[in-house]
Amino acid sequence: MADAKQIIAHRVAQELQDGYVVNLGIGLPTLVANYVPEGIDISLQSENGIIGMGGVSEPHEIDKNVVNSGGVNVNVNPGATFFDSATSFGIIRGGHVDMTVLGALQVDQEGNIASHIIPGKMAPGMGGAMDLVVGAKKVIVAMTHTNKGAAKLFEKISLPATALKAVDMIVTEMGVIEVDPEKGFVLKELAPGVTIEQIQAATEAPLVIEGEIVEMVMPPEWKAEFE
């Protein structure tokens, strides 16, 4: 059975368009690269200085000099480009990244995101998140809907903000939510077997329901597991 992370990553991948330059955050967002739709050609960007990044290296493929921003050894595709960090952040801040996908600790109905400080724990810092969420043309948060039952979607974030009014879309294993600057959380899709009542109960902010709520896209073999 597909787990929550696979379901989320597959759905996020449906937002990719041919020719996009895309930044995938560490953790769950990296799985999006496994589900790029057929016929879609994207360039993966890593903020430490790569465009044209491939997948995680197998043990026999490792080049210790080639790592992504999380320090993981990766492959690169033919035509990949390497550059310094200053150039990389110039690309990000200059609006040349079409889409960034990252996780979050909290998101609120204004599109504010908290993603870099975990109370009571040492954290390595925000990485490039602060730049990416304001520099990318589209910002998608890919995360599980709750943290062991505790809400992640709020009327107002309580943790320190990574960025304000930056999130465009949230994809969880329960559904797809668009962030409207006027309306707040607009529910667009539900995962198979999930009801509006269930996703609202797991969300600490009102969900706006407009028109038909469609079913989240997933492979037929995964969908059959919910029937």
PDB file of C-alpha atoms in Angstrom:
ATOM      1  CA  MET A   1       0.000   0.000   0.000  1.00  0.00           C
ATOM      2  CA  ALA A   2       1.228   3.514  -0.806  1.00  0.00           C
ATOM      3  CA  ASP A   3       2.068   5.492   2.313  1.00  0.00           C
ATOM      4  CA  ALA A   4       1.117   9.097   3.048  1.00  0.00           C
ATOM      5  CA  LYS A   5       4.412  10.491   1.772  1.00  0.00           C
ATOM      6  CA  GLN A   6       4.075   8.729  -1.579  1.00  0.00           C
ATOM      7  CA  ILE A   7       0.489   9.923  -1.981  1.00  0.00           C
ATOM      8  CA  ILE A   8       1.537  13.513  -1.275  1.00  0.00           C
ATOM      9  CA  ALA A   9       4.590  13.414  -3.555  1.00  0.00           C
ATOM     10  CA  HIS A  10       2.604  11.917  -6.449  1.00  0.00           C
ATOM     11  CA  ARG A  11      -0.053  14.620  -6.204  1.00  0.00           C
ATOM     12  CA  VAL A  12       2.491  17.434  -6.014  1.00  0.00           C
ATOM     13  CA  ALA A  13       4.163  16.087  -9.160  1.00  0.00           C
ATOM     14  CA  GLN A  14       0.939  16.732 -11.090  1.00  0.00           C
ATOM     15  CA  GLU A  15       1.619  20.462 -10.671  1.00  0.00           C
ATOM     16  CA  LEU A  16       4.867  20.254 -12.648  1.00  0.00           C
ATOM     17  CA  GLN A  17       4.957  21.730 -16.122  1.00  0.00           C
ATOM     18  CA  ASP A  18       7.380  21.120 -18.963  1.00  0.00           C
ATOM     19  CA  GLY A  19      10.460  23.322 -18.744  1.00  0.00           C
ATOM     20  CA  TYR A  20      10.063  24.174 -15.068  1.00  0.00           C
ATOM     21  CA  VAL A  21      13.061  24.873 -12.853  1.00  0.00           C
ATOM     22  CA  VAL A  22      12.080  23.242  -9.547  1.00  0.00           C
ATOM     23  CA  ASN A  23      13.559  23.221  -6.063  1.00  0.00           C
ATOM     24  CA  LEU A  24      12.639  20.291  -3.832  1.00  0.00           C
ATOM     25  CA  GLY A  25      13.230  20.613  -0.099  1.00  0.00           C
ATOM     26  CA  ILE A  26      14.835  17.861   1.939  1.00  0.00           C
ATOM     27  CA  GLY A  27      12.758  14.956   3.208  1.00  0.00           C
ATOM     28  CA  LEU A  28       9.322  14.278   1.723  1.00  0.00           C
ATOM     29  CA  PRO A  29       9.604  16.832  -1.133  1.00  0.00           C
ATOM     30  CA  THR A  30      12.538  14.936  -2.669  1.00  0.00           C
ATOM     31  CA  LEU A  31      10.107  12.090  -3.461  1.00  0.00           C
ATOM     32  CA  VAL A  32       8.325  14.331  -5.985  1.00  0.00           C
ATOM     33  CA  ALA A  33      11.137  13.601  -8.455  1.00  0.00           C
ATOM     34  CA  ASN A  34      10.004   9.943  -8.522  1.00  0.00           C
ATOM     35  CA  TYR A  35       6.597  10.859  -9.959  1.00  0.00           C
ATOM     36  CA  VAL A  36       7.286  13.391 -12.706  1.00  0.00           C
ATOM     37  CA  PRO A  37       4.527  12.804 -15.315  1.00  0.00           C
ATOM     38  CA  GLU A  38       5.500  11.269 -18.624  1.00  0.00           C
ATOM     39  CA  GLY A  39       6.437  13.852 -21.244  1.00  0.00           C
ATOM     40  CA  ILE A  40       7.338  16.483 -18.656  1.00  0.00           C
ATOM     41  CA  ASP A  41      10.965  17.632 -18.585  1.00  0.00           C
ATOM     42  CA  ILE A  42      12.042  19.622 -15.527  1.00  0.00           C
ATOM     43  CA  SER A  43      15.366  20.889 -14.186  1.00  0.00           C
ATOM     44  CA  LEU A  44      15.972  20.315 -10.496  1.00  0.00           C
ATOM     45  CA  GLN A  45      17.804  23.120  -8.720  1.00  0.00           C
ATOM     46  CA  SER A  46      19.750  22.770  -5.475  1.00  0.00           C
ATOM     47  CA  GLU A  47      20.565  25.968  -3.617  1.00  0.00           C
ATOM     48  CA  ASN A  48      24.163  24.897  -2.983  1.00  0.00           C
ATOM     49  CA  GLY A  49      24.788  25.376  -6.711  1.00  0.00           C
ATOM     50  CA  ILE A  50      23.309  22.838  -9.158  1.00  0.00           C
ATOM     51  CA  ILE A  51      20.742  22.975 -11.936  1.00  0.00           C
ATOM     52  CA  GLY A  52      20.101  19.635 -13.609  1.00  0.00           C
ATOM     53  CA  MET A  53      20.305  17.508 -10.495  1.00  0.00           C
ATOM     54  CA  GLY A  54      19.290  13.861 -10.729  1.00  0.00           C
ATOM     55  CA  GLY A  55      18.294  11.396  -8.044  1.00  0.00           C
ATOM     56  CA  VAL A  56      20.103  10.167  -4.955  1.00  0.00           C
ATOM     57  CA  SER A  57      23.260   8.259  -5.841  1.00  0.00           C
ATOM     58  CA  GLU A  58      23.408   4.502  -5.451  1.00  0.00           C
ATOM     59  CA  PRO A  59      26.414   3.296  -3.415  1.00  0.00           C
ATOM     60  CA  HIS A  60      28.419   2.429  -6.521  1.00  0.00           C
ATOM     61  CA  GLU A  61      27.676   5.822  -8.126  1.00  0.00           C
ATOM     62  CA  ILE A  62      28.741   8.121  -5.308  1.00  0.00           C
ATOM     63  CA  ASP A  63      30.956  11.071  -6.128  1.00  0.00           C
ATOM     64  CA  LYS A  64      31.855  12.608  -2.762  1.00  0.00           C
ATOM     65  CA  ASN A  65      32.128  16.036  -4.411  1.00  0.00           C
ATOM     66  CA  VAL A  66      28.522  16.075  -5.652  1.00  0.00           C
ATOM     67  CA  VAL A  67      25.902  16.611  -2.949  1.00  0.00           C
ATOM     68  CA  ASN A  68      22.565  18.371  -2.691  1.00  0.00           C
ATOM     69  CA  SER A  69      21.765  21.106  -0.188  1.00  0.00           C
ATOM     70  CA  GLY A  70      21.028  18.483   2.458  1.00  0.00           C
ATOM     71  CA  GLY A  71      24.509  16.978   2.098  1.00  0.00           C
ATOM     72  CA  VAL A  72      23.239  13.857   0.321  1.00  0.00           C
ATOM     73  CA  ASN A  73      25.210  12.453  -2.606  1.00  0.00           C
ATOM     74  CA  VAL A  74      23.269  12.876  -5.849  1.00  0.00           C
ATOM     75  CA  ASN A  75      23.677  12.222  -9.549  1.00  0.00           C
ATOM     76  CA  VAL A  76      23.459  14.925 -12.180  1.00  0.00           C
ATOM     77  CA  ASN A  77      21.858  14.762 -15.600  1.00  0.00           C
ATOM     78  CA  PRO A  78      23.619  15.478 -18.919  1.00  0.00           C
ATOM     79  CA  GLY A  79      23.936  19.228 -19.335  1.00  0.00           C
ATOM     80  CA  ALA A  80      23.843  19.952 -15.603  1.00  0.00           C
ATOM     81  CA  THR A  81      25.414  23.202 -14.461  1.00  0.00           C
ATOM     82  CA  PHE A  82      27.440  23.889 -11.310  1.00  0.00           C
ATOM     83  CA  PHE A  83      27.925  27.347  -9.809  1.00  0.00           C
ATOM     84  CA  ASP A  84      28.693  29.053  -6.535  1.00  0.00           C
ATOM     85  CA  SER A  85      26.187  29.720  -3.778  1.00  0.00           C
ATOM     86  CA  ALA A  86      26.017  33.449  -4.576  1.00  0.00           C
ATOM     87  CA  THR A  87      24.925  32.689  -8.145  1.00  0.00           C
ATOM     88  CA  SER A  88      22.455  30.096  -6.873  1.00  0.00           C
ATOM     89  CA  PHE A  89      20.754  32.573  -4.582  1.00  0.00           C
ATOM     90  CA  GLY A  90      20.812  35.168  -7.336  1.00  0.00           C
ATOM     91  CA  ILE A  91      18.812  32.710  -9.441  1.00  0.00           C
ATOM     92  CA  ILE A  92      16.365  32.154  -6.575  1.00  0.00           C
ATOM     93  CA  ARG A  93      15.983  35.802  -5.594  1.00  0.00           C
ATOM     94  CA  GLY A  94      15.763  36.819  -9.235  1.00  0.00           C
ATOM     95  CA  GLY A  95      12.562  34.813  -9.674  1.00  0.00           C
ATOM     96  CA  HIS A  96      14.023  32.147 -11.963  1.00  0.00           C
ATOM     97  CA  VAL A  97      12.762  29.164  -9.930  1.00  0.00           C
ATOM     98  CA  ASP A  98       9.305  28.242 -11.205  1.00  0.00           C
ATOM     99  CA  MET A  99       8.225  26.111  -8.266  1.00  0.00           C
ATOM    100  CA  THR A 100       9.529  25.178  -4.843  1.00  0.00           C
ATOM    101  CA  VAL A 101       8.205  22.325  -2.724  1.00  0.00           C
ATOM    102  CA  LEU A 102       8.973  22.201   0.984  1.00  0.00           C
ATOM    103  CA  GLY A 103       7.697  20.826   4.243  1.00  0.00           C
ATOM    104  CA  ALA A 104       6.398  22.906   7.132  1.00  0.00           C
ATOM    105  CA  LEU A 105       5.714  22.787  10.850  1.00  0.00           C
ATOM    106  CA  GLN A 106       2.805  25.227  10.571  1.00  0.00           C
ATOM    107  CA  VAL A 107       0.927  27.081   7.830  1.00  0.00           C
ATOM    108  CA  ASP A 108      -1.906  29.524   8.373  1.00  0.00           C
ATOM    109  CA  GLN A 109      -4.806  30.782   6.306  1.00  0.00           C
ATOM    110  CA  GLU A 110      -2.887  33.914   5.268  1.00  0.00           C
ATOM    111  CA  GLY A 111      -0.180  31.767   3.684  1.00  0.00           C
ATOM    112  CA  ASN A 112       2.313  32.404   6.482  1.00  0.00           C
ATOM    113  CA  ILE A 113       4.711  29.489   6.982  1.00  0.00           C
ATOM    114  CA  ALA A 114       6.855  28.299   9.888  1.00  0.00           C
ATOM    115  CA  SER A 115       9.347  25.683   8.795  1.00  0.00           C
ATOM    116  CA  HIS A 116      12.734  26.159  10.409  1.00  0.00           C
ATOM    117  CA  ILE A 117      12.509  26.158  14.227  1.00  0.00           C
ATOM    118  CA  ILE A 118      11.398  23.160  16.271  1.00  0.00           C
ATOM    119  CA  PRO A 119      10.754  24.112  19.907  1.00  0.00           C
ATOM    120  CA  GLY A 120      13.053  22.288  22.286  1.00  0.00           C
ATOM    121  CA  LYS A 121      15.254  20.838  19.565  1.00  0.00           C
ATOM    122  CA  MET A 122      18.491  21.835  17.902  1.00  0.00           C
ATOM    123  CA  ALA A 123      17.914  22.642  14.250  1.00  0.00           C
ATOM    124  CA  PRO A 124      20.513  23.247  11.533  1.00  0.00           C
ATOM    125  CA  GLY A 125      18.802  26.447  10.412  1.00  0.00           C
ATOM    126  CA  MET A 126      16.378  27.437   7.686  1.00  0.00           C
ATOM    127  CA  GLY A 127      18.697  26.661   4.784  1.00  0.00           C
ATOM    128  CA  GLY A 128      17.448  28.373   1.650  1.00  0.00           C
ATOM    129  CA  ALA A 129      13.786  28.271   2.677  1.00  0.00           C
ATOM    130  CA  MET A 130      13.465  31.979   3.435  1.00  0.00           C
ATOM    131  CA  ASP A 131      14.746  32.875  -0.020  1.00  0.00           C
ATOM    132  CA  LEU A 132      12.898  30.139  -1.887  1.00  0.00           C
ATOM    133  CA  VAL A 133       9.435  30.843  -0.519  1.00  0.00           C
ATOM    134  CA  VAL A 134       9.613  34.486  -1.560  1.00  0.00           C
ATOM    135  CA  GLY A 135      11.630  34.001  -4.754  1.00  0.00           C
ATOM    136  CA  ALA A 136       9.894  31.036  -6.390  1.00  0.00           C
ATOM    137  CA  LYS A 137       6.900  31.713  -8.612  1.00  0.00           C
ATOM    138  CA  LYS A 138       4.823  28.957  -6.972  1.00  0.00           C
ATOM    139  CA  VAL A 139       5.205  27.649  -3.422  1.00  0.00           C
ATOM    140  CA  ILE A 140       3.744  24.275  -2.479  1.00  0.00           C
ATOM    141  CA  VAL A 141       3.861  22.873   1.038  1.00  0.00           C
ATOM    142  CA  ALA A 142       4.014  19.074   0.985  1.00  0.00           C
ATOM    143  CA  MET A 143       3.428  17.578   4.427  1.00  0.00           C
ATOM    144  CA  THR A 144       1.319  15.198   6.457  1.00  0.00           C
ATOM    145  CA  HIS A 145      -1.880  16.881   7.585  1.00  0.00           C
ATOM    146  CA  THR A 146      -1.133  16.518  11.297  1.00  0.00           C
ATOM    147  CA  ASN A 147       1.818  15.695  13.534  1.00  0.00           C
ATOM    148  CA  LYS A 148       0.655  12.588  15.409  1.00  0.00           C
ATOM    149  CA  GLY A 149      -2.823  14.086  15.567  1.00  0.00           C
ATOM    150  CA  ALA A 150      -1.727  17.646  16.366  1.00  0.00           C
ATOM    151  CA  ALA A 151      -2.801  20.243  13.822  1.00  0.00           C
ATOM    152  CA  LYS A 152      -0.389  21.927  11.419  1.00  0.00           C
ATOM    153  CA  LEU A 153      -2.898  24.198   9.665  1.00  0.00           C
ATOM    154  CA  PHE A 154      -4.013  27.187  11.713  1.00  0.00           C
ATOM    155  CA  GLU A 155      -5.786  30.525  11.603  1.00  0.00           C
ATOM    156  CA  LYS A 156      -2.464  32.028  12.722  1.00  0.00           C
ATOM    157  CA  ILE A 157       0.945  30.388  13.069  1.00  0.00           C
ATOM    158  CA  SER A 158       2.469  30.416  16.575  1.00  0.00           C
ATOM    159  CA  LEU A 159       6.057  29.481  15.677  1.00  0.00           C
ATOM    160  CA  PRO A 160       8.554  31.988  14.218  1.00  0.00           C
ATOM    161  CA  ALA A 161       7.698  32.704  10.601  1.00  0.00           C
ATOM    162  CA  THR A 162       9.914  31.585   7.762  1.00  0.00           C
ATOM    163  CA  ALA A 163       7.954  33.862   5.412  1.00  0.00           C
ATOM    164  CA  LEU A 164       4.691  35.772   5.358  1.00  0.00           C
ATOM    165  CA  LYS A 165       1.890  35.336   2.809  1.00  0.00           C
ATOM    166  CA  ALA A 166       4.070  33.061   0.674  1.00  0.00           C
ATOM    167  CA  VAL A 167       2.256  29.712   0.363  1.00  0.00           C
ATOM    168  CA  ASP A 168       0.103  29.048  -2.703  1.00  0.00           C
ATOM    169  CA  MET A 169      -0.925  25.420  -2.172  1.00  0.00           C
ATOM    170  CA  ILE A 170      -0.843  22.751   0.521  1.00  0.00           C
ATOM    171  CA  VAL A 171      -0.878  19.051  -0.353  1.00  0.00           C
ATOM    172  CA  THR A 172      -1.402  16.483   2.392  1.00  0.00           C
ATOM    173  CA  GLU A 173      -2.488  12.865   2.468  1.00  0.00           C
ATOM    174  CA  MET A 174      -6.030  14.106   3.166  1.00  0.00           C
ATOM    175  CA  GLY A 175      -6.463  16.601   0.363  1.00  0.00           C
ATOM    176  CA  VAL A 176      -5.373  19.659  -1.572  1.00  0.00           C
ATOM    177  CA  ILE A 177      -5.883  23.161  -0.211  1.00  0.00           C
ATOM    178  CA  GLU A 178      -5.239  26.422  -2.048  1.00  0.00           C
ATOM    179  CA  VAL A 179      -4.396  29.518  -0.040  1.00  0.00           C
ATOM    180  CA  ASP A 180      -6.455  32.489  -1.171  1.00  0.00           C
ATOM    181  CA  PRO A 181      -5.315  35.886   0.154  1.00  0.00           C
ATOM    182  CA  GLU A 182      -8.923  36.956   0.637  1.00  0.00           C
ATOM    183  CA  LYS A 183     -10.705  33.726   1.564  1.00  0.00           C
ATOM    184  CA  GLY A 184      -8.095  31.653   3.393  1.00  0.00           C
ATOM    185  CA  PHE A 185      -7.924  27.863   3.064  1.00  0.00           C
ATOM    186  CA  VAL A 186      -9.957  26.811   0.013  1.00  0.00           C
ATOM    187  CA  LEU A 187     -10.483  23.050  -0.159  1.00  0.00           C
ATOM    188  CA  LYS A 188     -10.053  21.843  -3.749  1.00  0.00           C
ATOM    189  CA  GLU A 189      -9.563  18.054  -3.544  1.00  0.00           C
ATOM    190  CA  LEU A 190     -10.091  15.176  -1.136  1.00  0.00           C
ATOM    191  CA  ALA A 191      -8.161  11.923  -0.988  1.00  0.00           C
ATOM    192  CA  PRO A 192     -10.262   8.796  -1.595  1.00  0.00           C
ATOM    193  CA  GLY A 193     -12.181   7.832   1.543  1.00  0.00           C
ATOM    194  CA  VAL A 194     -11.686  11.210   3.247  1.00  0.00           C
ATOM    195  CA  THR A 195     -14.738  13.342   4.015  1.00  0.00           C
ATOM    196  CA  ILE A 196     -15.019  17.111   4.355  1.00  0.00           C
ATOM    197  CA  GLU A 197     -15.889  16.605   8.023  1.00  0.00           C
ATOM    198  CA  GLN A 198     -12.715  14.590   8.633  1.00  0.00           C
ATOM    199  CA  ILE A 199     -10.335  17.044   6.996  1.00  0.00           C
ATOM    200  CA  GLN A 200     -12.023  19.977   8.743  1.00  0.00           C
ATOM    201  CA  ALA A 201     -11.668  18.226  12.106  1.00  0.00           C
ATOM    202  CA  ALA A 202      -7.916  17.916  11.484  1.00  0.00           C
ATOM    203  CA  THR A 203      -7.584  21.611  10.526  1.00  0.00           C
ATOM    204  CA  GLU A 204      -7.460  24.422  13.121  1.00  0.00           C
ATOM    205  CA  ALA A 205      -8.935  26.950  10.703  1.00  0.00           C
ATOM    206  CA  PRO A 206     -12.144  27.030   8.669  1.00  0.00           C
ATOM    207  CA  LEU A 207     -12.034  25.447   5.225  1.00  0.00           C
ATOM    208  CA  VAL A 208     -13.787  27.319   2.433  1.00  0.00           C
ATOM    209  CA  ILE A 209     -15.959  25.030   0.302  1.00  0.00           C
ATOM    210  CA  GLU A 210     -16.760  26.334  -3.170  1.00  0.00           C
ATOM    211  CA  GLY A 211     -18.369  24.239  -5.884  1.00  0.00           C
ATOM    212  CA  GLU A 212     -17.428  20.630  -6.495  1.00  0.00           C
ATOM    213  CA  ILE A 213     -14.630  19.063  -4.463  1.00  0.00           C
ATOM    214  CA  VAL A 214     -12.869  16.605  -6.757  1.00  0.00           C
ATOM    215  CA  GLU A 215     -10.985  13.462  -5.831  1.00  0.00           C
ATOM    216  CA  MET A 216      -7.220  13.658  -5.498  1.00  0.00           C
ATOM    217  CA  VAL A 217      -5.340  12.131  -8.423  1.00  0.00           C
ATOM    218  CA  MET A 218      -3.511   8.909  -7.671  1.00  0.00           C
ATOM    219  CA  PRO A 219      -2.556   5.739  -9.564  1.00  0.00           C
ATOM    220  CA  PRO A 220      -5.450   3.265  -9.999  1.00  0.00           C
ATOM    221  CA  GLU A 221      -3.683   0.593  -7.954  1.00  0.00           C
ATOM    222  CA  TRP A 222      -3.376   2.985  -5.006  1.00  0.00           C
ATOM    223  CA  LYS A 223      -6.955   4.156  -5.301  1.00  0.00           C
ATOM    224  CA  ALA A 224      -8.192   0.539  -5.252  1.00  0.00           C
ATOM    225  CA  GLU A 225      -6.715   0.164  -1.775  1.00  0.00           C
ATOM    226  CA  PHE A 226      -9.194   2.758  -0.463  1.00  0.00           C
ATOM    227  CA  GLU A 227     -12.257   1.072  -1.954  1.00  0.00           C
TER     228      GLU A 227
END
